[in-house]
Coordinates of C-alpha atoms in Angstrom, one line a residue:
Chain A
M14 CA 35.7 -6.1 -82.0
P15 CA 33.9 -5.7 -84.9
A16 CA 30.3 -5.4 -85.5
Y17 CA 28.2 -8.9 -85.3
H18 CA 27.8 -10.7 -88.4
S19 CA 25.1 -13.6 -89.5
V20 CA 25.6 -17.0 -88.3
F21 CA 23.7 -18.0 -91.6
L22 CA 26.9 -17.0 -93.9
D23 CA 28.2 -20.6 -94.1
E24 CA 24.4 -22.2 -94.7
P25 CA 24.7 -24.5 -97.6
N26 CA 22.5 -24.0 -100.7
Q27 CA 21.3 -20.8 -100.3
H28 CA 18.9 -19.1 -102.9
L29 CA 20.1 -16.0 -103.6
I30 CA 18.3 -13.2 -105.5
G31 CA 21.4 -10.8 -106.8
N32 CA 23.4 -11.3 -103.8
F33 CA 20.7 -11.2 -101.4
A34 CA 20.4 -14.5 -100.0
L35 CA 16.2 -15.7 -99.5
L36 CA 16.6 -17.8 -96.3
P37 CA 14.4 -20.3 -94.7
L38 CA 11.7 -18.6 -92.3
R39 CA 10.0 -19.4 -89.5
T40 CA 6.9 -17.8 -89.9
R41 CA 3.3 -18.4 -91.3
T42 CA 3.1 -15.6 -93.4
R43 CA 2.2 -16.3 -97.3
G44 CA 5.5 -15.9 -99.8
P45 CA 8.0 -17.7 -101.7
A46 CA 10.5 -18.3 -98.3
L47 CA 10.6 -22.2 -96.9
Q48 CA 9.2 -22.7 -93.7
L49 CA 11.6 -23.7 -90.9
P50 CA 9.4 -25.6 -88.1
P51 CA 8.1 -23.9 -85.5
L52 CA 9.6 -22.8 -81.7
P53 CA 8.6 -26.4 -79.5
A54 CA 6.6 -25.8 -76.6
N55 CA 9.4 -25.4 -74.3
L56 CA 11.3 -22.1 -75.9
T57 CA 10.4 -18.9 -77.0
D58 CA 11.9 -16.0 -78.8
L59 CA 13.7 -15.3 -76.3
T60 CA 15.6 -18.4 -75.3
I61 CA 16.2 -20.1 -78.7
D62 CA 20.0 -21.0 -79.4
A63 CA 21.5 -20.1 -82.9
S64 CA 21.7 -23.9 -83.2
H65 CA 18.5 -24.7 -82.7
E66 CA 17.0 -26.3 -86.4
S67 CA 14.0 -23.1 -85.6
Y68 CA 16.4 -20.8 -85.3
D69 CA 15.9 -17.9 -88.4
P70 CA 17.9 -14.9 -89.3
L71 CA 14.6 -12.9 -87.8
D72 CA 15.6 -13.9 -84.3
E73 CA 19.5 -13.5 -85.4
V74 CA 18.1 -9.3 -86.4
L75 CA 16.0 -8.6 -83.4
S76 CA 19.3 -10.2 -80.7
L77 CA 21.7 -8.1 -82.9
F78 CA 19.2 -5.1 -83.8
R79 CA 21.0 -3.7 -80.4
A80 CA 24.8 -4.2 -80.5
N81 CA 24.5 -3.6 -84.4
T82 CA 23.3 -0.4 -83.7
F83 CA 26.3 1.0 -82.3
F84 CA 28.4 0.6 -85.5
R85 CA 29.1 2.7 -88.7
N86 CA 31.1 -0.1 -90.5
F87 CA 30.4 -3.0 -91.4
E88 CA 32.2 -5.3 -93.4
I89 CA 29.6 -7.7 -95.6
K90 CA 31.0 -11.4 -95.8
G91 CA 28.2 -12.7 -97.9
P92 CA 24.6 -12.8 -98.7
A93 CA 23.3 -13.7 -95.3
D94 CA 24.5 -10.6 -93.8
R95 CA 23.0 -8.5 -96.3
V96 CA 19.5 -10.0 -94.9
L97 CA 20.9 -8.8 -91.4
I98 CA 21.4 -5.3 -92.6
Y99 CA 18.3 -5.2 -94.2
G100 CA 16.2 -6.8 -90.9
I101 CA 17.9 -3.9 -88.9
L102 CA 17.6 -1.1 -91.1
Y103 CA 14.0 -2.1 -91.4
V104 CA 13.7 -2.3 -87.5
S105 CA 15.0 0.9 -86.7
E106 CA 12.3 2.0 -89.1
V107 CA 9.1 0.2 -87.1
L108 CA 10.7 1.9 -83.9
G109 CA 10.4 4.7 -85.2
K110 CA 7.0 4.7 -85.7
I111 CA 5.9 3.9 -82.0
K112 CA 6.1 6.7 -80.4
P113 CA 6.0 6.7 -76.0
G114 CA 2.6 7.7 -75.5
M115 CA 1.2 4.8 -77.7
G116 CA -0.5 1.6 -76.6
K117 CA -0.2 -1.3 -78.4
R118 CA -3.2 -1.0 -80.2
E119 CA -2.3 2.1 -81.4
A120 CA 1.4 0.7 -82.2
E121 CA 0.5 -2.2 -84.0
K122 CA -2.1 -0.3 -86.6
A123 CA 1.1 2.2 -86.8
V124 CA 3.6 -0.7 -87.7
M125 CA 1.5 -3.0 -89.5
N126 CA 0.7 0.0 -91.5
I127 CA 4.0 -0.5 -93.0
A128 CA 4.8 -3.9 -92.8
L129 CA 1.6 -4.2 -94.7
D130 CA 2.4 -1.6 -97.3
T131 CA 3.6 -2.7 -100.6
N132 CA 4.6 -0.2 -101.8
F133 CA 8.4 -0.7 -100.7
A134 CA 12.1 -0.2 -102.3
I135 CA 13.9 -3.2 -102.9
P136 CA 17.4 -3.5 -103.7
G137 CA 17.7 -1.9 -107.4
D138 CA 15.2 0.7 -106.9
A139 CA 16.1 4.3 -107.0
G140 CA 14.9 4.5 -103.1
F141 CA 16.9 2.0 -101.9
P142 CA 19.6 3.6 -99.7
L143 CA 22.5 0.2 -100.3
N144 CA 22.2 0.1 -103.7
Q145 CA 26.4 0.1 -103.5
A146 CA 26.3 -3.1 -101.7
F147 CA 23.5 -4.7 -103.2
E148 CA 22.7 -6.0 -106.5
A149 CA 19.9 -5.8 -108.5
P150 CA 17.7 -8.6 -109.2
S151 CA 18.2 -9.8 -112.6
D152 CA 15.0 -10.0 -114.1
R153 CA 11.1 -9.1 -113.5
N154 CA 10.2 -12.3 -112.3
S155 CA 12.8 -12.8 -110.0
A156 CA 12.4 -8.9 -108.5
E157 CA 9.2 -9.9 -107.5
T158 CA 10.3 -13.1 -105.7
L159 CA 12.3 -10.8 -103.3
R160 CA 9.9 -7.9 -103.5
Q161 CA 7.5 -11.1 -101.7
Y162 CA 10.3 -12.3 -99.1
L163 CA 11.3 -9.2 -98.3
M164 CA 7.0 -8.6 -97.7
Q165 CA 7.4 -11.8 -95.3
V166 CA 10.0 -10.8 -93.8
R167 CA 8.4 -7.8 -92.9
Q168 CA 5.5 -9.0 -91.5
E169 CA 6.9 -11.3 -89.4
L170 CA 9.7 -9.0 -87.7
A171 CA 6.9 -6.4 -87.2
T172 CA 4.9 -8.6 -85.0
R173 CA 8.2 -9.9 -83.5
L174 CA 9.8 -6.3 -82.2
L175 CA 6.4 -5.5 -81.4
N176 CA 5.9 -8.5 -79.1
R177 CA 9.1 -7.7 -77.8
V178 CA 8.4 -3.9 -77.1
F179 CA 5.3 -5.0 -74.9
A180 CA 6.8 -7.7 -73.5
D181 CA 5.9 -6.3 -69.8
G182 CA 2.4 -6.5 -70.9
T183 CA 2.0 -3.0 -69.3
N184 CA 0.3 -1.4 -72.6
V185 CA 3.5 0.7 -72.4
P186 CA 6.0 0.8 -75.6
S187 CA 9.4 -0.6 -73.6
K188 CA 11.5 2.7 -73.3
W189 CA 15.2 0.5 -73.7
W190 CA 14.0 -0.4 -77.1
L191 CA 12.5 2.8 -77.8
S192 CA 15.7 4.7 -76.9
F193 CA 17.3 3.3 -79.9
T194 CA 15.8 4.8 -82.7
K195 CA 18.0 8.1 -82.9
R196 CA 20.8 5.0 -83.6
K197 CA 21.4 4.4 -87.0
F198 CA 23.2 1.2 -88.0
M199 CA 25.7 2.2 -90.7
G200 CA 24.4 5.9 -90.8
K201 CA 21.6 4.4 -93.2
T202 CA 18.0 4.2 -93.1
L203 CA 15.4 2.2 -95.6
Chain B
M9 CA 65.2 13.5 -36.0
A10 CA 65.2 13.6 -39.6
S11 CA 66.1 10.2 -39.5
Q12 CA 63.1 9.0 -38.5
T13 CA 60.7 10.9 -40.5
P14 CA 58.3 9.2 -42.7
A15 CA 58.8 10.2 -46.4
V16 CA 55.8 12.5 -48.4
V17 CA 54.9 10.8 -50.8
M18 CA 53.1 13.3 -53.6
D19 CA 51.9 12.0 -57.0
N20 CA 50.1 15.1 -58.8
G21 CA 48.3 14.0 -61.9
T22 CA 46.5 15.9 -64.4
G23 CA 43.1 15.5 -62.5
Y24 CA 43.9 15.0 -58.9
S25 CA 46.9 15.1 -56.9
K26 CA 47.7 12.5 -54.7
L27 CA 49.1 13.3 -51.6
G28 CA 50.5 11.1 -48.0
F29 CA 53.2 9.6 -46.1
A30 CA 55.0 6.6 -47.0
G31 CA 54.6 3.4 -45.1
N32 CA 50.5 4.2 -45.5
D33 CA 47.4 2.4 -47.1
S34 CA 45.9 5.1 -48.5
P35 CA 47.2 8.7 -49.5
S36 CA 45.9 11.6 -46.6
F37 CA 44.7 14.0 -49.3
V38 CA 43.1 13.5 -52.6
F39 CA 42.0 16.6 -54.7
P40 CA 41.8 18.1 -58.2
T41 CA 45.4 19.3 -59.0
A42 CA 43.3 23.2 -59.4
I43 CA 44.3 26.6 -58.0
A44 CA 42.3 29.5 -57.7
T45 CA 43.5 32.7 -58.1
K46 CA 42.4 36.4 -57.3
S47 CA 42.2 37.0 -61.6
Q48 CA 43.7 40.5 -61.6
G49 CA 46.1 39.8 -59.2
G50 CA 49.1 41.0 -60.9
G51 CA 51.1 37.5 -60.0
A52 CA 53.1 36.2 -62.4
G53 CA 50.9 33.2 -62.5
G54 CA 47.7 34.9 -63.2
S55 CA 47.5 33.9 -66.6
G56 CA 44.1 36.0 -67.1
S57 CA 40.5 33.8 -67.0
G58 CA 38.8 36.8 -68.9
R59 CA 36.8 37.4 -65.6
P60 CA 35.5 41.9 -65.6
A61 CA 38.6 43.6 -63.3
V62 CA 37.7 44.4 -59.5
A63 CA 37.4 47.9 -59.5
N64 CA 40.7 49.2 -57.4
K65 CA 39.4 52.0 -54.4
P66 CA 40.8 55.4 -54.9
S67 CA 43.8 55.6 -52.8
F68 CA 41.4 57.7 -50.0
L69 CA 39.5 54.4 -49.0
T70 CA 41.9 52.1 -48.4
G71 CA 42.8 54.6 -45.0
G72 CA 46.0 55.8 -43.6
A73 CA 48.1 52.2 -45.4
G74 CA 49.8 55.1 -47.5
P75 CA 51.7 52.8 -50.5
S76 CA 49.4 50.0 -50.0
G77 CA 47.1 51.8 -52.6
H78 CA 49.5 51.2 -54.9
L79 CA 49.5 48.1 -57.1
S80 CA 52.9 47.5 -56.6
G81 CA 52.9 47.6 -52.8
K82 CA 50.3 44.8 -52.7
R83 CA 52.0 42.4 -54.4
G84 CA 53.7 40.8 -51.4
T85 CA 50.6 39.8 -49.8
E86 CA 48.4 39.2 -52.9
D87 CA 50.8 36.5 -53.5
L88 CA 49.1 34.5 -51.0
D89 CA 46.0 34.7 -51.9
F90 CA 44.6 31.9 -53.2
F91 CA 43.1 28.5 -52.7
I92 CA 44.2 25.0 -53.7
G93 CA 42.0 21.7 -54.8
D94 CA 38.3 21.6 -53.4
E95 CA 38.8 25.0 -52.0
A96 CA 39.5 26.5 -55.0
L97 CA 36.8 24.8 -57.6
S98 CA 34.7 26.9 -54.8
A99 CA 36.2 29.7 -54.6
S100 CA 36.2 30.4 -58.4
A101 CA 32.4 30.1 -58.6
G102 CA 32.2 33.0 -56.4
P103 CA 33.7 36.3 -57.6
G104 CA 37.0 37.5 -58.0
Y105 CA 38.9 33.9 -58.4
G106 CA 39.8 32.5 -61.7
I107 CA 40.7 28.7 -61.4
H108 CA 43.5 26.8 -63.3
Y109 CA 44.9 23.8 -63.9
P110 CA 48.7 24.0 -63.4
I111 CA 49.0 20.7 -65.1
R112 CA 48.8 19.9 -68.4
H113 CA 48.5 16.4 -70.0
G114 CA 50.9 14.6 -67.7
Q115 CA 53.4 17.5 -67.2
I116 CA 53.3 20.8 -65.2
D117 CA 52.4 23.3 -67.6
N118 CA 52.4 26.8 -65.0
W119 CA 55.4 26.8 -62.9
D120 CA 54.9 29.9 -60.5
L121 CA 51.7 28.1 -59.9
M122 CA 52.9 24.7 -59.2
E123 CA 54.9 26.0 -56.9
R124 CA 52.0 27.9 -54.8
F125 CA 50.5 24.7 -55.3
W126 CA 53.1 22.7 -53.5
S127 CA 53.7 25.4 -50.9
N128 CA 49.7 25.0 -49.6
S129 CA 50.0 21.1 -50.4
I130 CA 52.9 20.8 -47.5
F131 CA 52.2 23.4 -45.3
K132 CA 48.4 23.4 -45.4
Y133 CA 47.5 20.3 -46.0
L134 CA 50.8 17.6 -45.0
R135 CA 51.6 20.2 -42.3
V136 CA 55.1 19.1 -42.5
E137 CA 58.3 20.9 -41.9
P138 CA 60.0 20.3 -45.8
E139 CA 63.3 20.6 -43.8
D140 CA 62.3 17.2 -41.7
H141 CA 61.3 15.3 -44.5
Y142 CA 62.5 13.4 -47.2
F143 CA 60.2 13.8 -51.3
L144 CA 58.9 11.4 -53.2
L145 CA 57.8 13.1 -56.1
T146 CA 56.4 11.4 -59.6
E147 CA 56.7 12.5 -63.2
P148 CA 55.0 10.8 -66.4
P149 CA 57.4 8.7 -69.2
L150 CA 58.9 10.7 -71.1
N151 CA 59.1 13.5 -68.9
P152 CA 62.4 16.2 -70.2
P153 CA 65.0 16.4 -68.2
E154 CA 64.4 19.9 -67.5
N155 CA 61.3 19.3 -66.3
R156 CA 63.1 17.5 -63.7
E157 CA 65.5 20.2 -62.8
N158 CA 62.8 22.8 -62.2
T159 CA 60.9 20.7 -59.9
A160 CA 64.1 19.7 -58.0
E161 CA 64.6 24.3 -57.5
I162 CA 61.6 24.6 -56.1
M163 CA 61.6 21.6 -54.0
F164 CA 65.2 22.4 -52.7
E165 CA 65.7 26.6 -52.5
S166 CA 62.2 27.3 -51.9
F167 CA 61.0 24.8 -49.7
N168 CA 64.4 23.4 -48.1
C169 CA 63.5 19.8 -48.5
A170 CA 65.6 17.3 -46.8
G171 CA 65.9 14.8 -50.0
L172 CA 64.2 14.3 -53.0
Y173 CA 63.5 11.2 -55.7
I174 CA 61.4 11.7 -58.7
A175 CA 60.2 7.9 -59.9
V176 CA 57.9 7.5 -63.4
Q177 CA 54.4 6.8 -62.6
A178 CA 54.5 3.9 -64.6
V179 CA 57.5 2.1 -62.5
L180 CA 55.1 3.3 -59.2
A181 CA 52.3 1.4 -60.5
L182 CA 54.7 -1.8 -61.2
A183 CA 55.9 -1.3 -57.7
A184 CA 52.1 -1.4 -56.4
S185 CA 51.3 -4.3 -58.0
W186 CA 53.5 -6.6 -55.9
T187 CA 50.7 -6.6 -53.3
S188 CA 48.5 -8.5 -55.5
S189 CA 48.5 -13.3 -54.9
K190 CA 49.0 -13.5 -58.5
V191 CA 52.6 -12.0 -58.9
Q192 CA 55.3 -14.3 -57.4
D193 CA 58.7 -12.3 -58.3
R194 CA 59.1 -9.0 -58.1
S195 CA 60.3 -7.8 -61.0
L196 CA 60.0 -4.2 -62.7
T197 CA 59.0 -5.5 -66.2
G198 CA 55.6 -5.1 -67.2
T199 CA 53.0 -3.5 -69.3
V200 CA 51.5 -0.5 -67.5
I201 CA 47.5 0.2 -68.4
D202 CA 47.2 3.5 -66.9
S203 CA 43.9 5.1 -67.6
G204 CA 42.6 8.3 -65.7
A205 CA 39.7 11.1 -66.3
G206 CA 41.6 12.3 -69.7
V207 CA 43.4 9.7 -71.9
T208 CA 44.5 6.3 -71.3
H209 CA 48.5 5.4 -71.9
V210 CA 49.9 1.7 -72.4
I211 CA 53.7 2.6 -71.0
P212 CA 56.0 -1.5 -71.3
V213 CA 58.6 -0.9 -68.9
A214 CA 61.7 -3.2 -68.9
E215 CA 64.2 -3.7 -65.6
G216 CA 62.2 -0.5 -64.4
Y217 CA 63.4 2.1 -67.5
V218 CA 60.1 3.1 -69.9
I219 CA 60.8 2.1 -73.0
G220 CA 59.9 5.0 -74.7
S221 CA 59.5 5.1 -78.1
S222 CA 57.1 2.1 -77.7
I223 CA 54.3 4.0 -75.7
K224 CA 51.0 4.5 -77.0
S225 CA 48.1 6.4 -75.9
V226 CA 44.6 5.9 -76.0
P227 CA 42.5 9.2 -76.2
I228 CA 39.7 7.3 -74.5
A229 CA 39.1 7.2 -70.5
G230 CA 37.1 8.4 -67.7
R231 CA 35.6 11.2 -69.3
D232 CA 34.3 9.6 -72.7
I233 CA 32.6 6.8 -70.4
T234 CA 30.9 9.5 -68.7
N235 CA 30.1 11.6 -71.4
F236 CA 28.7 8.1 -73.1
V237 CA 26.8 7.2 -70.2
Q238 CA 25.4 10.6 -70.7
S239 CA 23.9 10.1 -74.1
L240 CA 23.1 7.2 -73.2
L241 CA 20.7 8.5 -70.8
R242 CA 19.5 11.7 -73.0
D243 CA 18.8 9.0 -75.4
R244 CA 16.2 7.2 -73.1
G245 CA 14.7 10.7 -71.7
E246 CA 15.7 9.8 -68.4
P247 CA 14.3 12.2 -65.8
D248 CA 18.2 13.5 -64.7
S249 CA 20.8 13.0 -67.0
S250 CA 23.3 15.9 -65.5
L251 CA 27.1 15.0 -65.5
Q252 CA 27.1 14.2 -62.2
T253 CA 25.0 11.6 -62.6
A254 CA 26.1 9.7 -65.3
E255 CA 29.2 9.8 -63.4
R256 CA 27.6 8.4 -59.9
I257 CA 25.8 5.6 -62.7
K258 CA 29.2 4.8 -63.7
E259 CA 31.4 4.6 -60.6
E260 CA 28.3 2.3 -59.0
Y261 CA 26.7 0.3 -61.8
C262 CA 29.1 -0.1 -64.5
Y263 CA 30.9 -3.7 -65.3
V264 CA 32.7 -5.6 -68.2
C265 CA 30.5 -8.4 -70.3
P266 CA 32.0 -11.1 -72.1
D267 CA 30.0 -10.6 -75.5
I268 CA 27.1 -7.9 -75.7
V269 CA 24.9 -9.3 -77.4
K270 CA 25.0 -12.4 -75.1
E271 CA 24.6 -9.7 -72.6
F272 CA 21.2 -7.9 -74.0
S273 CA 19.7 -11.4 -74.0
R274 CA 20.2 -12.2 -70.7
F275 CA 18.6 -9.0 -69.7
D276 CA 15.9 -9.8 -71.4
R277 CA 15.5 -12.8 -69.8
E278 CA 16.3 -12.1 -66.5
P279 CA 14.9 -7.9 -66.1
E280 CA 14.6 -7.9 -62.1
D281 CA 18.3 -8.6 -61.9
R282 CA 19.7 -6.8 -64.3
F283 CA 17.7 -3.5 -64.8
R284 CA 18.7 -1.0 -61.9
K285 CA 17.3 2.0 -60.1
H286 CA 19.7 4.9 -59.7
I287 CA 17.5 7.6 -56.8
V288 CA 19.0 10.9 -57.0
K289 CA 18.5 13.3 -54.4
H290 CA 18.2 16.8 -54.9
P291 CA 19.7 19.8 -52.8
N292 CA 16.0 20.6 -52.4
G293 CA 14.6 17.5 -50.8
R294 CA 13.2 16.1 -53.8
S295 CA 14.6 13.3 -55.6
V296 CA 14.1 11.6 -59.2
T297 CA 14.4 7.9 -60.1
V298 CA 16.2 7.0 -63.0
D299 CA 16.7 3.6 -64.2
V300 CA 20.2 2.1 -65.5
G301 CA 19.9 -0.6 -68.0
Y302 CA 22.0 -1.5 -70.7
E303 CA 24.7 1.5 -70.2
R304 CA 26.0 -1.0 -66.9
F305 CA 28.1 -3.1 -69.6
L306 CA 27.7 -0.7 -73.0
A307 CA 29.9 2.0 -71.4
P308 CA 33.1 0.3 -70.4
E309 CA 33.0 -1.5 -74.0
I310 CA 34.1 1.6 -75.4
F311 CA 37.4 0.2 -74.2
F312 CA 37.1 -2.5 -76.7
N313 CA 35.0 -1.5 -79.5
P314 CA 35.9 2.3 -79.6
E315 CA 33.7 2.3 -82.4
I316 CA 30.3 2.2 -80.6
Y317 CA 30.9 5.6 -78.9
S318 CA 33.7 7.3 -81.2
S319 CA 33.7 7.9 -85.3
D320 CA 37.6 8.9 -85.2
F321 CA 39.4 6.0 -83.0
L322 CA 38.7 2.8 -83.5
T323 CA 41.1 0.9 -82.4
P324 CA 40.6 -1.4 -79.2
L325 CA 42.7 -1.3 -76.0
P326 CA 43.7 -5.0 -76.2
N327 CA 44.8 -4.1 -80.0
I328 CA 47.0 -1.1 -78.4
V329 CA 48.3 -3.3 -76.0
D330 CA 49.2 -6.0 -78.3
T331 CA 50.8 -3.0 -80.6
V332 CA 52.8 -1.4 -78.1
I333 CA 54.1 -5.2 -76.6
Q334 CA 55.2 -6.4 -80.4
S335 CA 57.0 -3.1 -80.9
S336 CA 59.1 -4.0 -78.1
P337 CA 62.9 -5.0 -78.1
I338 CA 62.2 -8.9 -78.4
D339 CA 64.1 -10.1 -75.5
V340 CA 61.7 -8.8 -72.9
R341 CA 58.4 -9.2 -74.7
R342 CA 57.4 -12.3 -72.7
G343 CA 58.1 -11.2 -69.6
L344 CA 55.5 -7.8 -70.8
Y345 CA 53.1 -10.3 -71.7
K346 CA 53.0 -12.0 -68.4
N347 CA 52.6 -8.9 -66.5
I348 CA 50.3 -6.4 -67.6
V349 CA 49.4 -4.5 -65.0
L350 CA 46.4 -2.1 -64.5
S351 CA 46.2 1.1 -62.4
G352 CA 44.1 4.2 -62.4
G353 CA 40.2 4.8 -61.8
S354 CA 38.7 3.6 -65.2
T355 CA 40.6 0.3 -64.8
L356 CA 38.6 -0.6 -61.8
Y357 CA 35.4 -1.9 -63.6
K358 CA 34.6 -5.3 -62.6
D359 CA 36.3 -8.3 -65.4
F360 CA 37.8 -5.2 -66.9
G361 CA 41.1 -7.5 -66.4
R362 CA 39.6 -10.6 -66.8
R363 CA 38.2 -9.6 -70.5
L364 CA 41.4 -7.5 -71.6
Q365 CA 43.6 -10.8 -70.5
R366 CA 40.6 -12.8 -73.1
D367 CA 41.1 -10.2 -76.1
I368 CA 45.2 -10.3 -76.0
R369 CA 45.6 -13.6 -75.3
H370 CA 43.4 -14.7 -78.5
M371 CA 45.2 -12.1 -80.6
V372 CA 48.5 -14.1 -79.3
D373 CA 47.5 -17.4 -79.6
A374 CA 46.2 -16.6 -83.2
R375 CA 49.4 -15.3 -83.8
I376 CA 51.2 -18.7 -82.5
K377 CA 48.9 -20.8 -84.6
A378 CA 49.8 -19.0 -87.7
S379 CA 53.4 -19.3 -87.2
E380 CA 53.2 -22.8 -86.2
A381 CA 51.6 -23.2 -89.8
R382 CA 53.8 -21.5 -91.4
S383 CA 57.3 -22.7 -90.1
G384 CA 55.7 -26.3 -91.3
G385 CA 55.2 -28.6 -87.9
A386 CA 57.4 -26.7 -85.4
K387 CA 55.3 -26.5 -81.9
S388 CA 55.8 -23.3 -80.1
G389 CA 56.0 -23.5 -76.5
G390 CA 53.3 -21.3 -75.9
L391 CA 53.7 -17.2 -74.4
E392 CA 51.7 -16.9 -71.0
V393 CA 49.6 -13.5 -71.0
Q394 CA 48.6 -12.4 -68.0
V395 CA 46.6 -9.3 -66.6
I396 CA 46.9 -8.5 -63.0
T397 CA 44.2 -6.8 -61.1
H398 CA 45.3 -5.8 -57.7
K399 CA 43.4 -3.5 -54.9
R400 CA 45.6 -0.9 -55.4
Q401 CA 44.5 -0.2 -58.7
R402 CA 42.8 3.4 -58.0
H403 CA 45.9 5.2 -56.6
G404 CA 48.2 2.5 -58.2
P405 CA 51.5 5.0 -58.7
W406 CA 50.4 6.8 -54.7
F407 CA 50.8 3.2 -53.4
G408 CA 54.1 2.4 -55.3
G409 CA 55.6 5.1 -54.3
S410 CA 54.1 4.5 -50.8
L411 CA 56.0 1.4 -50.9
L412 CA 59.2 2.1 -52.3
G413 CA 59.3 5.2 -49.8
Q414 CA 59.0 3.1 -46.5
T415 CA 62.0 0.9 -47.5
P416 CA 65.3 1.4 -45.4
E417 CA 67.6 2.2 -48.7
F418 CA 64.7 4.5 -50.0
R419 CA 66.8 7.5 -48.4
S420 CA 70.6 6.3 -49.9
Y421 CA 68.4 6.5 -53.3
C422 CA 67.5 10.1 -52.6
H423 CA 69.6 13.3 -53.6
T424 CA 69.9 15.3 -50.4
K425 CA 70.0 18.9 -50.2
A426 CA 73.8 19.2 -49.6
E427 CA 74.7 17.1 -52.7
Y428 CA 72.0 19.8 -54.6
D429 CA 74.0 22.7 -52.7
E430 CA 77.4 21.3 -53.9
I431 CA 76.0 19.8 -57.9
G432 CA 73.3 22.0 -58.5
P433 CA 69.9 21.3 -60.3
S434 CA 71.7 18.4 -63.1
I435 CA 72.3 16.3 -60.2
V436 CA 68.5 15.0 -60.0
R437 CA 68.9 14.1 -64.5
R438 CA 69.9 10.7 -62.7
F439 CA 68.3 8.6 -60.2
A440 CA 69.7 5.7 -59.0
L441 CA 66.5 2.9 -59.7
L442 CA 64.5 2.1 -56.5
G443 CA 63.5 -1.2 -56.1
G444 CA 65.4 -2.7 -58.9
P445 CA 67.7 -5.8 -58.5
G446 CA 69.5 -5.6 -55.4
S447 CA 67.5 -3.5 -53.1
T448 CA 64.5 -5.1 -51.0

């Protein structure tokens, strides 16, 4: 059984830039992503099911992250898988910023620093590690849209990850999550 | 007299030797197949362990014993200066002794050491007179007949044992599974998955005969699981991540889950229920607590997803089993799928058999469906896949030997000392099939 793939692969009417899918997100940050309805009161990040209408690719990234980081080989089956790859690599990067001794405040600051940084590589840029698998956007406009979409992904993912890492309310980052900082999904880092 | 004594069952594996008497529930002795000898012994077996030589005493210090100062005069007693099993391990920790493992990859590597190992097994541990007992020994599949002859030579000529039977471990493991309620007909057809410390074998057996050309081995077994647990503990910076601790955790807490992503989210939702604490007591009285988490289900997962542990071996165990059965003769495949038997310590994880059965069944069903589609409308009667989990898995081959060795006709299958004296070692190249059709 190889690594896990995205459940959004068969989603109809995907908006593509290059071969990257701009899937709808459940976020309040502003950007080009279509909005999904917020979580109903009886559900949390942890209990949402993949078939629920509010389930977004970022929920999927967080649930597959720990399993998929063990794999070095991953066959990309479609544009939605590229969202998954980007998300997982980004989570690795963010986890690397949280040090075991940090409190929640301090970690938030370190993480938001990279989440809000607008100067990151997007597919097609020279610094992007997966350019063999990701197509560059065709023109300047779509590159800008892709950058803004990734910005939304980065901010929302950072917030949700912080919630998970500090889930137990002790102000100490969970060592269960931090133990994954050394593993590299597909042997790559952002 | 000889007709009443129980047969001695000895299963010498690469890692551990299991010794006991036929008819018993479990082996009387289980210890490492290790022997410690004086490193500078000059004896034929000492392959030199690289320890510095113990300085020879000048002859005037050895007293008036005369020739005993001379090396050749000592040889008679030096041969007796050795330990086996756990004693060997502790002796080799001190000075003067080197440790040897006479069995490598299941086959006997050093006959001189093995002979001494057997002599201690028989006289010091089992404490029996070999003249009075029949012996049931085991061998790995594909053991060359010359090895059998060597074994017979030692058993008959050095120990003078009354009778000898050499059985293939996989066949004995099949016999051990007869204790499971799922087995209705006591057939000796089935696929044996034997996973010990070093290597995992998948061995198809048809009516008591091993299909040698289809055997496959997987380089993932108990030791790899221990190493994987250790690496997970280290990633997390646990206070104690020694190999012993990793092994304890592996044995006490690990289980096989149906799906790792679902299991991760289960750990998120029910942390109190899933995370455990393991207390390590140090000999100096201090104790530290090690948290046990995801390794509980990730460690055995390397059988089903080797990719998460190794970068050069990537085929999951269920696929290997399927390939093995598919490469066996077509008329026995049904029986091989129906009777997949587990054996060895690394198959003891909870739900190991269930997961294996599910994964193999998925593959088989997909293939049947594809061939139904290709045939255009023909319906298949289906294929039964059954993995047998039973209570004797840990010492499967030994228990199978104990089971067969207590049957009244066991002795008639053995070769006796008299037969050996008449025909010679080549007699052990053939044994009638014990437990085959017609017996029991």
